[in-house]
Amino acid sequence: MERIGVSGAALIDIDGVLTVDWQPLPGAVAAMERLRAAGLPLALVTNTTSRTRARVAAKLAGAGFPIGEDDILTAPSVTAAYLREHYPGARCALLNSGDVREDLAGVTLVDVGEGARGDVDVVVVGGAGDAFSYAALNAAFRHLQRGARLIAMHRNLYWRTSEGFDLDTGAFLPGLERAARVEAEVTGKPAEAFYATALAHLGAVASETLMVGDDIETDVLAAQRFGITGVLVRTGKYLPETHRSATGTPDHVLDSFADLPALLGH
């Protein structure tokens, strides 16, 4: 395997790269231990919206990964920073499956089905799941009709579980946009703001950083457009057909995260 000279930092997706259903993929823990021993600065960057940063860190640490809360950057935490900067003081109706309010500090939240007529400024859409009922989606639609802005934590179409693929937000978001005649502002991957935040978190520069992911478009090619070296792994949601039909070519392709230390020469 040809080694590469990335010496600055690594951004690493979690679901499908390190774990599936929070169970470590073969060799992932050992590979992370090797990167830690080599002193490579890294951050785990995820569009996961079902758990807070603290819960993600605890889950990974319990599975054996040498990871702490400060190593985690989630779509909800980036969304909170975006809302505080661009919509300070706004009343935000949250549609999300999972409780991530702890990571939305400084944001005024109401459930999407709550709120008197016209008192919601922003509809915030997180990860799909049981919370995405007709009633909840229709309530979000009505807020948008009354002039609320639409913020989406991501546009992921699906994710892999132990039982197969499950639908995610990207399967519902276009319908809301089209029905309400609005366009969502996306804050998680693949938004450039997400990668900029991740680099700032590490104090790294794009040209000396790599991104490891199982989603060729959202993780890898988006990072490459930002000047980051892209590494695609053939685990998680990876499918040969999506690889072949992608809009670009990854800088590197690995069978799994377990191969990353060898690629970096660690």
CSV table of N, CA, C and O in Angstrom, one decimal, residues 205-209 222-229:
chain,number,residue,atom,x,y,z
A,205,VAL,N,-5.0,22.8,8.9
A,205,VAL,CA,-5.2,23.3,7.6
A,205,VAL,C,-5.7,22.2,6.7
A,205,VAL,O,-5.3,21.1,6.8
A,206,ALA,N,-6.5,22.6,5.7
A,206,ALA,CA,-7.1,21.6,4.8
A,206,ALA,C,-6.1,20.7,4.1
A,206,ALA,O,-6.2,19.5,3.9
A,207,SER,N,-5.0,21.4,3.6
A,207,SER,CA,-4.1,20.7,2.7
A,207,SER,C,-3.3,19.6,3.5
A,207,SER,O,-2.6,18.8,2.8
A,208,GLU,N,-3.3,19.7,4.8
A,208,GLU,CA,-2.5,18.7,5.6
A,208,GLU,C,-3.5,17.8,6.4
A,208,GLU,O,-3.0,17.2,7.4
A,209,THR,N,-4.7,17.7,6.0
A,209,THR,CA,-5.7,17.0,6.7
A,209,THR,C,-6.4,16.0,5.8
A,209,THR,O,-6.5,16.2,4.6
A,222,ALA,N,-17.0,15.8,-0.8
A,222,ALA,CA,-17.3,17.1,-0.2
A,222,ALA,C,-16.0,17.7,0.5
A,222,ALA,O,-15.7,18.8,0.4
A,223,ALA,N,-15.3,16.8,1.2
A,223,ALA,CA,-14.1,17.2,1.9
A,223,ALA,C,-13.0,17.6,0.8
A,223,ALA,O,-12.3,18.5,1.0
A,224,GLN,N,-12.9,16.8,-0.2
A,224,GLN,CA,-12.0,17.1,-1.3
A,224,GLN,C,-12.2,18.4,-1.9
A,224,GLN,O,-11.3,19.2,-2.3
A,225,ARG,N,-13.5,18.8,-2.1
A,225,ARG,CA,-13.8,20.1,-2.6
A,225,ARG,C,-13.3,21.2,-1.7
A,225,ARG,O,-13.1,22.4,-2.2
A,226,PHE,N,-13.1,20.9,-0.5
A,226,PHE,CA,-12.7,21.9,0.5
A,226,PHE,C,-11.1,21.9,0.6
A,226,PHE,O,-10.6,22.6,1.4
A,227,GLY,N,-10.5,21.0,-0.1
A,227,GLY,CA,-9.0,20.9,-0.1
A,227,GLY,C,-8.5,19.9,0.8
A,227,GLY,O,-7.3,19.8,1.0
A,228,ILE,N,-9.3,19.0,1.4
A,228,ILE,CA,-8.9,18.0,2.3
A,228,ILE,C,-8.7,16.7,1.5
A,228,ILE,O,-9.5,16.4,0.6
A,229,THR,N,-7.8,15.9,1.9
A,229,THR,CA,-7.5,14.6,1.2
A,229,THR,C,-8.7,13.6,1.6
A,229,THR,O,-9.0,13.5,2.8
